[in-house]
mmCIF file of C-alpha atoms in Angstrom:
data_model
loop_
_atom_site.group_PDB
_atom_site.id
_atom_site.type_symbol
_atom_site.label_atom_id
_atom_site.label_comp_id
_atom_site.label_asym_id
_atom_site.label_seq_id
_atom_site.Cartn_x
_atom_site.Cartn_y
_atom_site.Cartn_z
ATOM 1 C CA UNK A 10 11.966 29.119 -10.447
ATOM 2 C CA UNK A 11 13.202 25.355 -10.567
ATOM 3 C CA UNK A 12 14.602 24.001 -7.260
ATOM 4 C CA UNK A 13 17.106 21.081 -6.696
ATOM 5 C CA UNK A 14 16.821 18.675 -4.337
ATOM 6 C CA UNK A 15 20.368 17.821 -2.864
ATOM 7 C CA UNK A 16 20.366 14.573 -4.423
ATOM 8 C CA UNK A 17 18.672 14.371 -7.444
ATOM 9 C CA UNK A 18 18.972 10.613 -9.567
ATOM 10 C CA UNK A 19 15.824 10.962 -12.261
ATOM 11 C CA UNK A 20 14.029 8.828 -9.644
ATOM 12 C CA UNK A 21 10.153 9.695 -9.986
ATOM 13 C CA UNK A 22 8.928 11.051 -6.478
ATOM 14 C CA UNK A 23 5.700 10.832 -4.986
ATOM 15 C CA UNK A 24 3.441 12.897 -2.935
ATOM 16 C CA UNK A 25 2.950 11.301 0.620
ATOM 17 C CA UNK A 26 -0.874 11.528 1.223
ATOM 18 C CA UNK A 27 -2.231 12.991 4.591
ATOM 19 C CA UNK A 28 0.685 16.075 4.835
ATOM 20 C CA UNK A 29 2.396 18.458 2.459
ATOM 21 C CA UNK A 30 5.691 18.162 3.419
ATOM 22 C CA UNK A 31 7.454 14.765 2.055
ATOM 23 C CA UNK A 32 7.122 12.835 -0.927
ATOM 24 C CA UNK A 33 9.234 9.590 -1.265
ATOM 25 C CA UNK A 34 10.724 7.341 -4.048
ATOM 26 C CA UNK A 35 12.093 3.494 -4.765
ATOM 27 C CA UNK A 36 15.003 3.185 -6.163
ATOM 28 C CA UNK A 37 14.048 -0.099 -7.593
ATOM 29 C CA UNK A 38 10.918 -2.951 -7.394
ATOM 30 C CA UNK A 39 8.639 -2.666 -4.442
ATOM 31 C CA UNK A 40 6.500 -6.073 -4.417
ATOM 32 C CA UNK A 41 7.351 -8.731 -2.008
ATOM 33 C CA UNK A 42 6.409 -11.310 -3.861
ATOM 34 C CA UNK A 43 9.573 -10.470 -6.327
ATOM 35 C CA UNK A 44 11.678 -11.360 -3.950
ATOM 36 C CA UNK A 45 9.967 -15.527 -4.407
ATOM 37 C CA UNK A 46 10.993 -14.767 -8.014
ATOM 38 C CA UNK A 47 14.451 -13.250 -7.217
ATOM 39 C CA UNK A 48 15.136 -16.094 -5.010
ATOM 40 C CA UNK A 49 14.729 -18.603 -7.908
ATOM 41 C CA UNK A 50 17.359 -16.795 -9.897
ATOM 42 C CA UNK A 51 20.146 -15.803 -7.542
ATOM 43 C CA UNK A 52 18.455 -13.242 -5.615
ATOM 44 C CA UNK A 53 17.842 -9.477 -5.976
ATOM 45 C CA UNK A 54 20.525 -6.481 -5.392
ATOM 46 C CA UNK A 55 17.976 -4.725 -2.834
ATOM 47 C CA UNK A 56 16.370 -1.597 -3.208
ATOM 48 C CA UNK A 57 16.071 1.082 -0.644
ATOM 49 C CA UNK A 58 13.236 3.676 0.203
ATOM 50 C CA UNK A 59 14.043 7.825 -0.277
ATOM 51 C CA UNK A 60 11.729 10.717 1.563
ATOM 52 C CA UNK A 61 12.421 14.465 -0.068
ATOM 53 C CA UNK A 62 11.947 17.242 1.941
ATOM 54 C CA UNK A 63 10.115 20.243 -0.097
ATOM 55 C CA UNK A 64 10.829 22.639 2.965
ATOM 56 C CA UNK A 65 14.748 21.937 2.986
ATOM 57 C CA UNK A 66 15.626 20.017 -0.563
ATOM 58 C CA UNK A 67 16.756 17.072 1.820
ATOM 59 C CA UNK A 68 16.802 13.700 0.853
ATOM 60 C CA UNK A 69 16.470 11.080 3.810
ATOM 61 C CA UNK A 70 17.488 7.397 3.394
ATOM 62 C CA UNK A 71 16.373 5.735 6.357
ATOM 63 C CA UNK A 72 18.535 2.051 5.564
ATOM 64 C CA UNK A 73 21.161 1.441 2.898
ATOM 65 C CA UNK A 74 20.863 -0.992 0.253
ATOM 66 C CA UNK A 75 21.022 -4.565 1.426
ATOM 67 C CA UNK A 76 20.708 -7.851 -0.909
ATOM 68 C CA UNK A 77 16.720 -9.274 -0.780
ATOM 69 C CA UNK A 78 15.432 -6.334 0.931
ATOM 70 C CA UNK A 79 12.132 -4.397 -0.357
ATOM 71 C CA UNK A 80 10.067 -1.612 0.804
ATOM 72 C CA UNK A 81 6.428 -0.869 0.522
ATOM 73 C CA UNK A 82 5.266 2.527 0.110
ATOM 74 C CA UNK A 83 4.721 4.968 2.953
ATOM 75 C CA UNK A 84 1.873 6.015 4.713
ATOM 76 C CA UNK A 85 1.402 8.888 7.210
ATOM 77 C CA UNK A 86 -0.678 8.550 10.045
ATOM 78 C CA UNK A 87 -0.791 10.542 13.905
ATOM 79 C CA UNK A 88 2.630 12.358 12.570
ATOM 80 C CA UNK A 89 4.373 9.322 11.672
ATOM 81 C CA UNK A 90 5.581 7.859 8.407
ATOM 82 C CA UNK A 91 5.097 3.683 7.791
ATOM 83 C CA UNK A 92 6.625 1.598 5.848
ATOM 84 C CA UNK A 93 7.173 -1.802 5.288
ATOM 85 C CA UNK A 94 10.293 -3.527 5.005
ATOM 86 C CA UNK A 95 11.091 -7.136 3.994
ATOM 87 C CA UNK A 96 13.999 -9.640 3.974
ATOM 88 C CA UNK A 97 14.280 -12.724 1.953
ATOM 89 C CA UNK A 98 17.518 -13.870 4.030
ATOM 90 C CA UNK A 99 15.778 -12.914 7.544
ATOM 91 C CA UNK A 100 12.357 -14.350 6.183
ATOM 92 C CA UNK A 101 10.635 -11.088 7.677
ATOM 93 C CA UNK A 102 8.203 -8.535 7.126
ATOM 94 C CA UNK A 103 9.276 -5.367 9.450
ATOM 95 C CA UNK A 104 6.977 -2.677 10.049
ATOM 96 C CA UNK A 105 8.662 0.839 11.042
ATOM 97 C CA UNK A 106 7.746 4.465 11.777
ATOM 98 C CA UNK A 107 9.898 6.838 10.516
ATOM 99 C CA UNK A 108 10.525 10.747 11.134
ATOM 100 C CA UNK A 109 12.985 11.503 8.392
ATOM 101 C CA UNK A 110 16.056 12.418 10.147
ATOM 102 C CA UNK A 111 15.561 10.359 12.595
ATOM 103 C CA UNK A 112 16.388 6.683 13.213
ATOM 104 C CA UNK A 113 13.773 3.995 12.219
ATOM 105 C CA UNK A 114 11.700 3.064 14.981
ATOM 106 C CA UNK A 115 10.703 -0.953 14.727
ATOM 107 C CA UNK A 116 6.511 -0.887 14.976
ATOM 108 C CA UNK A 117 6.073 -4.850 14.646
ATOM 109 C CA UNK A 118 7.574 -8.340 12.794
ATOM 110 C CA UNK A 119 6.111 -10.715 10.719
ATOM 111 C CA UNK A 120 7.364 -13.807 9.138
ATOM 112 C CA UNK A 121 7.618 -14.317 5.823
ATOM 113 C CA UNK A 122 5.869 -17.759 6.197
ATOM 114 C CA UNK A 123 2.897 -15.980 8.233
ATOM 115 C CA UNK A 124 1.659 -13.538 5.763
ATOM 116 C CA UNK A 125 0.643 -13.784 2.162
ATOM 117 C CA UNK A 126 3.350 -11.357 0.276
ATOM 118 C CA UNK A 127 1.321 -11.106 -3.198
ATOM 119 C CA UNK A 128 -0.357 -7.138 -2.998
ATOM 120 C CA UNK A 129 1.279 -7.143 1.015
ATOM 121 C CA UNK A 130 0.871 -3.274 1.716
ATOM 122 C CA UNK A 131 -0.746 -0.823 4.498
ATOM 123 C CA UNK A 132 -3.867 1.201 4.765
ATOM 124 C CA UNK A 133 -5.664 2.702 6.699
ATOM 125 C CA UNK A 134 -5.650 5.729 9.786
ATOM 126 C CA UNK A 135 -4.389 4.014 12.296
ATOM 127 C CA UNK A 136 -1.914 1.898 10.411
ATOM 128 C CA UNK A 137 -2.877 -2.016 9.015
ATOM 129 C CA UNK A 138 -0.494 -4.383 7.990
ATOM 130 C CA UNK A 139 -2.917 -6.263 4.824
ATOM 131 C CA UNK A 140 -2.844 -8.444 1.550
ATOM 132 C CA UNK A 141 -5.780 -9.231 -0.420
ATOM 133 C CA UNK A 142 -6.087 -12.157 -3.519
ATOM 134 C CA UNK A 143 -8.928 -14.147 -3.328
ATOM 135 C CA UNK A 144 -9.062 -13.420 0.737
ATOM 136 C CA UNK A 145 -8.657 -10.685 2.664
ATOM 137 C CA UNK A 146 -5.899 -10.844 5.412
ATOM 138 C CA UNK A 147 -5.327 -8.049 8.090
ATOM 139 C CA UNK A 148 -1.953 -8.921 9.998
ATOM 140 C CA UNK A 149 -1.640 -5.993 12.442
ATOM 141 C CA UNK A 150 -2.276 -4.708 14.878
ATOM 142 C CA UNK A 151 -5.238 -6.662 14.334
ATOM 143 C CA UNK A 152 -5.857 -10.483 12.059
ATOM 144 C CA UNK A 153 -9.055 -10.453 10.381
ATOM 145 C CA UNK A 154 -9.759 -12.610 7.416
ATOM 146 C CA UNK A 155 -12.146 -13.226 4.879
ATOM 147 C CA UNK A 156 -12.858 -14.453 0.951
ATOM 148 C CA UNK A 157 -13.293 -11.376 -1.295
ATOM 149 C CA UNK A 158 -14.299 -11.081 -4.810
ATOM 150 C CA UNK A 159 -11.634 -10.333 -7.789
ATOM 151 C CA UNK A 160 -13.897 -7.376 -8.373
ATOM 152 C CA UNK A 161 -13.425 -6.015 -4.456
ATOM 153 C CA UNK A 162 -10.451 -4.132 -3.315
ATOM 154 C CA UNK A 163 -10.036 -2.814 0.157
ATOM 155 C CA UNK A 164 -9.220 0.547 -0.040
ATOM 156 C CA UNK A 165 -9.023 1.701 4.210
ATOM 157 C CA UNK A 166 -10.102 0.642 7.776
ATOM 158 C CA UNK A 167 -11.944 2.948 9.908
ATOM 159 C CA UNK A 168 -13.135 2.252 13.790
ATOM 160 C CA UNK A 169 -13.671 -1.798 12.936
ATOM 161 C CA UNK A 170 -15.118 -0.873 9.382
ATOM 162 C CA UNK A 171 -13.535 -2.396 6.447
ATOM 163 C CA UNK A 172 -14.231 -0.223 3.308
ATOM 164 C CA UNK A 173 -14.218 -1.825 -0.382
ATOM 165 C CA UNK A 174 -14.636 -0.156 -3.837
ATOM 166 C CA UNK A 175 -16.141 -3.105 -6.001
ATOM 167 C CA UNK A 176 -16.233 -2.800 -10.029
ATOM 168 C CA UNK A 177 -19.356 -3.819 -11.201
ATOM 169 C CA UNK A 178 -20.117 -4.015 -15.351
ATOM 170 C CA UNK A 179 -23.501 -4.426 -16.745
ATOM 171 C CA UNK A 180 -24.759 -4.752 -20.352
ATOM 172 C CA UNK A 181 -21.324 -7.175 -21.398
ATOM 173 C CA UNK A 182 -21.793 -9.825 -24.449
ATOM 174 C CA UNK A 183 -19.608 -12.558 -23.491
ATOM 175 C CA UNK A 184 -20.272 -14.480 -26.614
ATOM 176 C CA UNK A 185 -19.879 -11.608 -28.749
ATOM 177 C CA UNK A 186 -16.898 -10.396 -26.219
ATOM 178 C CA UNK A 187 -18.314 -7.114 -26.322
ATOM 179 C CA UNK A 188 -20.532 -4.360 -24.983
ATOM 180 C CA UNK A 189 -24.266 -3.644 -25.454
ATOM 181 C CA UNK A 190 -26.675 -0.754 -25.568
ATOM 182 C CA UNK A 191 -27.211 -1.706 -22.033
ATOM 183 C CA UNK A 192 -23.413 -1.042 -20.990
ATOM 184 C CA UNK A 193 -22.453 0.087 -17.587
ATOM 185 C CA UNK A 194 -19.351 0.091 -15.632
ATOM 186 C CA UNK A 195 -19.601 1.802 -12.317
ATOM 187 C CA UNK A 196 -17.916 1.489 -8.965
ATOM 188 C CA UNK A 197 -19.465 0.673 -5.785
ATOM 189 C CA UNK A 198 -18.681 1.024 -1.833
ATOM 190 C CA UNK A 199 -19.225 -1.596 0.961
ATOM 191 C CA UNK A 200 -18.439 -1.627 3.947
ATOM 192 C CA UNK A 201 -17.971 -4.740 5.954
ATOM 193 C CA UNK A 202 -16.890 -5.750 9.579
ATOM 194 C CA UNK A 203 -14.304 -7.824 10.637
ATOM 195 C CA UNK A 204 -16.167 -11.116 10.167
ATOM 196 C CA UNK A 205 -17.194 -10.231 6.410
ATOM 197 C CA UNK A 206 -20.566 -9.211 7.110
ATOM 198 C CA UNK A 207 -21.687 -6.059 4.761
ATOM 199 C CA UNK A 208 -22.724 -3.313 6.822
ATOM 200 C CA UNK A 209 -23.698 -0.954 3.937
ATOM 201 C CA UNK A 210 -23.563 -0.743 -0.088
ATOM 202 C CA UNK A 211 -23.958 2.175 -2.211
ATOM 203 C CA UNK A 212 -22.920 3.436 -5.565
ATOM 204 C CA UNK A 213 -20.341 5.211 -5.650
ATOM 205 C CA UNK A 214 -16.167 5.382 -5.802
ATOM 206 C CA UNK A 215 -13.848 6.096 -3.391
ATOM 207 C CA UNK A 216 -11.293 8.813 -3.793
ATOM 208 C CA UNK A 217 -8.632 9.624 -1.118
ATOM 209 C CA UNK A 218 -7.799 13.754 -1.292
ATOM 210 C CA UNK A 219 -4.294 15.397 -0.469
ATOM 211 C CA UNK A 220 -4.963 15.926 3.096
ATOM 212 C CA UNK A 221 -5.638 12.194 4.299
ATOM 213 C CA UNK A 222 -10.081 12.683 4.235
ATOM 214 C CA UNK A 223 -11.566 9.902 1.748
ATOM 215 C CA UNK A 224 -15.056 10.724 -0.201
ATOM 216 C CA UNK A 225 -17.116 8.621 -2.373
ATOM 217 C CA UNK A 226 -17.921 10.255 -5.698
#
């Protein structure tokens, strides 16, 4: 049996990680640093943010469409669903909880001028506000920064841990812009604290399952 949601648009939905009840869907773009680009040109028509109920076929909207307005993608953490929401015209970056159903519930604000927007998203159990390029910036509830590596990507922050899947390749002929016998490309985990200090490093990748738990495979 095929079931309908009550709205259906060809959108393609995603599984929320952490529960098994919602999955969610942009109707359009959902990088900040767009709306720089949009700005240049006009603007942008705004997107908006959808969560589908599996139990009910219901499809939430939590805010209509507005012009230079993005959403990240949700998170669920402690029963509550985050997102982010940003405004080229307000030159802000509004966090909000969200039971769909329910009115939005404002978390915290950030200025567009205080945060980096380029890969602005949040991790992590209980929620960060982050963006990582060549440094690593937590915004809330807590700021830490430091330089990363293009290789390093945060992945989630645990009790004042920072954990970081880093690409490593071996056995690469530069000159010859190809690989050798020796060849390796493998993944591995560090963990750092909130000054940048590594606190461990292993082999290994990390891999979030459906219920929230991360393991390193």
């Amino acid at each position: 049996m095929v079931r309908r949601f009550e709205r259906t648009t060809g959108r393609y939905i995603e599984k929320i990680i952490g529960q098994d009840r919602f999955a969610y869907a942009h109707s359009d773009t959902n990088d900040f640093y767009d709306l720089i680009e949009w700005s240049k040109v006009g603007g942008y028509q705004g997107s908006v943010i959808l969560f589908y109920d599996f139990e009910t076929g219901a499809v939430y909207e939590p805010f209509t469409k507005k012009r230079n307005v993005v959403y990240s993608n949700p998170v669920y953490a402690k029963g509550w669903y985050y997102f982010l929401q940003g405004d080229y015209d307000e030159k802000k970056i509004t966090l909000y909880r969200y039971i769909p159903g329910e009115l939005p519930e404002k978390e915290t604000e950030l200025s567009t001028e205080a945060v980096e927007l380029y890969n602005l998203r949040l991790i992590g159990n209980p929620v960060h506000v982050i963006s990582q390029d060549r440094t690593f910036e937590c915004y809330y509830p807590e700021r830490i920064s430091f330089p990363v590596s293009p290789q390093e990507s945060v992945a989630f922050m645990e009790d004042g841990k920072i954990y970081i899947e880093k690409w490593i390749e071996e056995g690469w002929d530069e000159e010859a812009q190809c690989a050798t016998d020796r060849y390796r490309y493998y993944d591995k985990v560090i963990v750092k604290d909130g000054n940048g200090n590594i606190l461990s490093e292993e082999v290994g990748s990390l891999y979030q399952a459906a219920d929230g738990t991360w393991w390193i495979a």
